[in-house]
Amino acid sequence: MILPEYNETDFMQAVINAAPTPIFYKDAQGRYLGCNKAFEEYIGLNREQLIGKSVLELFDDELARTYFEADNALFERKGTQIYEAKVEYADGTTHDVMFHKAYFHAEGIEGIVGSILDITERKKAEESLEQLALSDSLTGLDNRYSLMKSLKHSLLRQHRENFTLAFLMLDLDGFKQINDNYGHPVGDALLIEVANKLKNHFRESDVIARVGGDEFSVILENIHSTESLIVLANNILAEFLKPFVIDNNKFTIGISIGIATSSFSECSSEDIIKHADAALYQVKNSGKGSYHLTVVN
């Protein structure tokens, strides 16, 4: 087979122009030697505007410095480089991308060649899956797994910053009868309303979780006084005296609250959960619909 004659430079440019992924190459001083059409669209400049220019001349200072330092690190190692970054496209939208770059030395020229892979949709999917793994599918609150991760992190922060931490366990009173008598759809709607009511009583920084059928837990950092927790508990109890309206039916359920606080840095997750559970058990044994507060010593 006889291959037709062609200009190698034009041929290679046509090949990389056909690639949908942005491709670029630079010299040892970081100046652009060339790129493909996809890179022109990504950066919002044509090849004539790019060639001979460095990132320091083309991008804002912060972004240019990031690119420049990454390129220098690659030149020093003379190998390959793969990393993720957030970048702003020419149309003003921000994308998650992965850079694949490599050092080259050909015909007396040193440089780097790179491609940019848009991974925005992949990152969104990963974040969505992570959110599903950490959330209660019914209420949208944190789940037990997420709560335990957050509690460990809170206790580590307490160790560093020396603040008082509170852990609440809340159990609905009379929910089972409603669920049994009116069915799970009504029960589920009621749990969603309960979650919404609870969110109204806590700070955005507090972690609220549904840890079982009708069981909830809350982590509160930086508690200033025991009195503030008592006020909070009484406000929640008063809120649950009001009826819930589901499908034009009114339901009244109570809530029991066990509270454990810790002010010392050696408290473990097991310790504070055990104390909150014991406090809740005491409320349940004393007629429900109240709270009990205990201190982890």
Coordinates of C-alpha atoms in Angstrom, one line a residue:
M1 CA 0.0 0.0 0.0
I2 CA 1.4 3.4 -1.0
L3 CA 0.5 6.2 1.3
P4 CA -0.3 9.6 -0.2
E5 CA 2.2 12.4 0.3
Y6 CA 1.3 14.9 3.1
N7 CA 2.7 17.7 5.1
E8 CA 3.4 16.2 8.5
T9 CA 2.8 19.4 10.4
D10 CA -0.6 20.0 8.8
F11 CA -1.5 16.3 9.2
M12 CA -0.7 16.3 13.0
Q13 CA -2.6 19.5 13.5
A14 CA -5.6 18.0 11.7
V15 CA -5.4 14.9 13.9
I16 CA -5.3 16.8 17.2
N17 CA -8.1 19.2 16.0
A18 CA -10.3 16.1 15.5
A19 CA -9.9 15.2 19.2
P20 CA -12.8 16.4 21.3
T21 CA -10.5 16.9 24.4
P22 CA -8.6 20.2 24.7
I23 CA -4.9 19.5 23.9
F24 CA -2.0 22.0 24.2
Y25 CA 1.8 22.0 24.2
K26 CA 4.3 24.5 25.6
D27 CA 8.0 25.1 25.5
A28 CA 10.4 25.1 28.5
Q29 CA 9.6 28.7 29.3
G30 CA 5.9 27.9 29.5
R31 CA 5.0 29.6 26.3
Y32 CA 2.3 28.0 24.1
L33 CA 3.6 26.3 21.0
G34 CA 0.3 25.0 19.8
C35 CA -3.1 23.6 20.6
N36 CA -6.2 22.0 19.0
K37 CA -9.6 23.5 18.3
A38 CA -11.1 22.1 21.5
F39 CA -8.5 24.0 23.5
E40 CA -9.2 27.2 21.6
E41 CA -12.9 26.9 22.5
Y42 CA -12.1 26.1 26.1
I43 CA -9.8 29.1 26.6
G44 CA -11.8 31.5 24.4
L45 CA -8.7 32.4 22.2
N46 CA -7.5 31.2 18.9
R47 CA -4.1 29.7 18.2
E48 CA -2.6 32.9 16.8
Q49 CA -3.5 34.7 20.1
L50 CA -2.1 31.9 22.2
I51 CA 1.2 30.9 20.5
G52 CA 4.2 32.6 22.2
K53 CA 2.2 33.6 25.2
S54 CA 2.6 32.1 28.8
V55 CA -0.2 31.5 31.3
L56 CA 1.0 34.6 33.2
E57 CA 0.0 36.7 30.2
L58 CA -3.3 35.0 29.6
F59 CA -5.0 34.3 32.9
D60 CA -5.8 36.2 36.1
D61 CA -3.0 36.1 38.7
E62 CA -4.3 33.3 41.0
L63 CA -5.2 30.9 38.2
A64 CA -2.0 31.7 36.2
R65 CA 0.1 31.1 39.3
T66 CA -1.5 27.7 39.8
Y67 CA -0.8 26.6 36.2
F68 CA 2.7 28.1 36.3
E69 CA 3.7 26.2 39.4
A70 CA 2.2 22.9 38.2
D71 CA 4.2 23.3 34.9
N72 CA 7.4 24.1 36.7
A73 CA 7.0 21.0 39.0
L74 CA 6.5 18.9 35.9
F75 CA 9.6 20.3 34.2
E76 CA 11.7 19.5 37.3
R77 CA 10.6 15.9 37.4
K78 CA 10.5 15.4 33.6
G79 CA 7.8 12.8 33.9
T80 CA 4.0 12.9 33.8
Q81 CA 1.5 14.8 35.9
I82 CA -2.2 14.1 36.6
Y83 CA -4.4 16.3 38.8
E84 CA -7.9 17.6 39.2
A85 CA -8.8 21.3 39.4
K86 CA -11.8 23.7 39.0
V87 CA -11.4 26.0 36.0
E88 CA -13.5 28.7 34.4
Y89 CA -14.3 28.1 30.8
A90 CA -14.4 30.9 28.2
D91 CA -18.2 31.1 28.5
G92 CA -17.9 31.9 32.3
T93 CA -19.0 28.5 33.6
T94 CA -16.9 26.7 36.1
H95 CA -16.0 23.1 35.5
D96 CA -14.3 20.2 37.3
V97 CA -11.4 19.0 35.0
M98 CA -8.6 16.6 35.1
F99 CA -5.2 17.6 33.6
H100 CA -3.0 15.0 32.0
K101 CA 0.4 16.4 31.2
A102 CA 3.8 15.0 30.2
Y103 CA 7.3 16.3 29.6
F104 CA 8.8 15.9 26.1
H105 CA 12.1 16.5 24.4
A106 CA 12.2 16.3 20.6
E107 CA 14.4 17.9 18.0
G108 CA 16.1 20.1 20.5
I109 CA 12.9 21.4 22.0
E110 CA 11.9 20.8 25.6
G111 CA 8.3 21.2 26.6
I112 CA 5.1 19.8 28.0
V113 CA 2.1 18.4 26.3
G114 CA -1.2 18.2 28.0
S115 CA -4.9 17.4 27.7
I116 CA -7.9 18.6 29.7
L117 CA -10.7 16.1 30.5
D118 CA -14.0 17.6 31.7
I119 CA -15.2 15.5 34.7
T120 CA -18.0 17.8 35.9
E121 CA -20.7 15.3 35.4
R122 CA -18.7 12.6 37.0
K123 CA -18.0 14.8 40.1
K124 CA -21.7 15.6 40.3
A125 CA -22.6 11.9 40.2
E126 CA -20.0 11.2 42.9
E127 CA -21.3 13.9 45.1
S128 CA -24.9 12.7 44.6
L129 CA -23.9 9.1 45.6
E130 CA -22.0 10.4 48.6
Q131 CA -25.0 12.4 49.7
L132 CA -27.2 9.3 49.3
A133 CA -24.8 7.3 51.4
L134 CA -24.9 9.9 54.2
S135 CA -28.6 10.9 54.2
D136 CA -31.8 9.3 55.4
S137 CA -33.8 8.7 52.2
L138 CA -37.1 9.6 53.7
T139 CA -36.4 12.8 55.7
G140 CA -33.2 14.1 54.0
L141 CA -31.6 14.3 57.4
D142 CA -28.2 12.7 58.1
N143 CA -28.3 8.9 58.7
R144 CA -26.7 6.9 61.5
Y145 CA -23.5 6.4 59.6
S146 CA -23.2 10.2 58.9
L147 CA -24.0 11.0 62.5
M148 CA -21.3 8.7 63.8
K149 CA -18.7 10.3 61.5
S150 CA -19.8 13.8 62.6
L151 CA -19.7 12.9 66.2
K152 CA -16.1 11.7 66.0
H153 CA -15.1 14.9 64.2
S154 CA -17.0 17.0 66.8
L155 CA -15.1 15.3 69.6
L156 CA -11.8 15.9 67.9
R157 CA -12.6 19.5 67.5
Q158 CA -13.6 19.6 71.2
H159 CA -10.2 18.2 72.0
R160 CA -8.5 21.0 70.1
E161 CA -10.8 23.9 71.0
N162 CA -12.0 23.0 74.5
F163 CA -15.8 23.7 74.1
T164 CA -18.9 22.0 75.6
L165 CA -20.6 19.4 73.4
A166 CA -24.2 18.2 73.7
F167 CA -25.6 15.0 72.3
L168 CA -29.4 14.6 72.1
M169 CA -31.5 11.4 71.6
L170 CA -35.1 12.0 70.7
D171 CA -37.8 9.3 70.6
L172 CA -41.4 9.9 69.4
D173 CA -44.2 8.9 71.8
G174 CA -47.2 7.2 70.2
F175 CA -45.8 7.0 66.7
K176 CA -46.2 3.2 66.4
Q177 CA -50.0 3.3 67.0
I178 CA -50.4 6.0 64.2
N179 CA -48.2 4.0 61.8
D180 CA -50.2 0.8 62.6
N181 CA -53.6 2.3 62.4
Y182 CA -53.2 4.7 59.4
G183 CA -50.5 2.9 57.4
H184 CA -47.0 3.6 56.4
P185 CA -47.7 6.4 53.9
V186 CA -49.2 8.5 56.7
G187 CA -46.4 7.4 59.1
D188 CA -43.8 8.5 56.5
A189 CA -45.5 11.8 56.0
L190 CA -45.5 12.3 59.7
L191 CA -41.8 11.6 60.0
I192 CA -41.1 14.1 57.3
E193 CA -43.1 16.7 59.3
V194 CA -41.3 15.8 62.5
A195 CA -37.9 16.3 60.7
N196 CA -39.0 19.7 59.5
K197 CA -40.1 20.7 63.0
L198 CA -36.8 19.6 64.5
K199 CA -34.8 21.6 61.9
N200 CA -36.6 24.8 63.0
H201 CA -35.2 24.4 66.5
F202 CA -31.5 23.9 65.7
R203 CA -28.7 25.9 64.1
E204 CA -27.5 25.2 60.6
S205 CA -24.2 24.0 62.1
D206 CA -25.9 21.4 64.3
V207 CA -26.1 17.8 62.9
I208 CA -29.6 16.3 63.0
A209 CA -30.0 12.7 62.1
R210 CA -32.7 10.1 61.8
V211 CA -31.1 7.0 63.3
G212 CA -34.1 4.6 63.4
G213 CA -37.8 4.3 62.7
D214 CA -38.9 7.1 65.0
E215 CA -35.6 7.9 66.6
F216 CA -33.6 11.0 66.0
S217 CA -30.2 12.3 67.3
V218 CA -28.6 15.8 67.3
I219 CA -25.0 17.0 67.9
L220 CA -24.5 20.5 69.2
E221 CA -21.1 22.1 69.5
N222 CA -20.1 25.2 71.5
I223 CA -22.8 25.0 74.1
H224 CA -22.6 28.1 76.3
S225 CA -24.8 26.9 79.2
T226 CA -26.9 24.1 80.6
E227 CA -29.8 26.6 80.8
S228 CA -29.8 27.1 77.0
L229 CA -30.2 23.3 76.5
I230 CA -33.1 23.3 79.0
V231 CA -34.8 26.1 77.1
L232 CA -34.2 24.3 73.8
A233 CA -35.7 21.0 75.2
N234 CA -38.8 22.8 76.6
N235 CA -39.3 24.6 73.3
I236 CA -39.3 21.2 71.4
L237 CA -41.7 19.7 73.9
A238 CA -44.0 22.6 73.6
E239 CA -43.9 22.3 69.8
F240 CA -44.9 18.7 69.9
L241 CA -48.0 19.5 71.9
K242 CA -49.4 21.0 68.7
P243 CA -51.1 18.6 66.3
F244 CA -49.7 17.5 63.0
V245 CA -52.1 17.7 60.0
I246 CA -51.7 14.8 57.5
D247 CA -54.3 14.4 54.7
N248 CA -56.7 16.6 56.7
N249 CA -56.3 14.3 59.8
K250 CA -54.9 15.7 63.0
F251 CA -52.3 13.6 64.9
T252 CA -50.8 14.4 68.2
I253 CA -47.6 12.7 69.2
G254 CA -45.2 13.4 72.1
I255 CA -41.5 13.3 72.2
S256 CA -39.0 12.2 74.8
I257 CA -35.5 13.7 75.0
G258 CA -32.3 12.4 76.5
I259 CA -29.4 14.9 76.7
A260 CA -25.7 14.3 77.5
T261 CA -23.1 17.0 77.7
S262 CA -19.4 16.8 77.8
S263 CA -16.8 19.5 78.6
F264 CA -13.7 17.4 78.7
S265 CA -11.5 16.3 75.9
E266 CA -11.2 12.6 76.7
C267 CA -14.9 11.9 76.1
S268 CA -15.5 9.2 73.5
S269 CA -18.4 8.6 71.1
E270 CA -19.4 5.6 73.1
D271 CA -19.4 7.5 76.4
I272 CA -21.6 10.4 75.3
I273 CA -24.1 8.1 73.4
K274 CA -24.3 5.8 76.5
H275 CA -25.1 8.7 78.7
A276 CA -27.7 10.2 76.3
D277 CA -29.3 6.8 76.0
A278 CA -29.5 6.4 79.8
A279 CA -31.1 9.8 80.0
L280 CA -33.7 8.9 77.4
Y281 CA -34.4 5.6 79.2
Q282 CA -35.1 7.5 82.4
V283 CA -37.6 9.8 80.6
K284 CA -39.3 6.8 79.1
N285 CA -39.6 5.1 82.5
S286 CA -41.0 8.2 84.1
G287 CA -44.0 8.7 81.8
K288 CA -42.5 10.0 78.6
G289 CA -43.0 13.5 77.1
S290 CA -40.2 15.1 79.0
Y291 CA -36.4 15.5 79.0
H292 CA -33.5 14.5 81.2
L293 CA -30.0 15.9 81.1
T294 CA -26.9 14.2 82.3
V295 CA -23.2 15.2 82.3
V296 CA -20.4 12.9 81.1
N297 CA -17.7 13.1 83.8

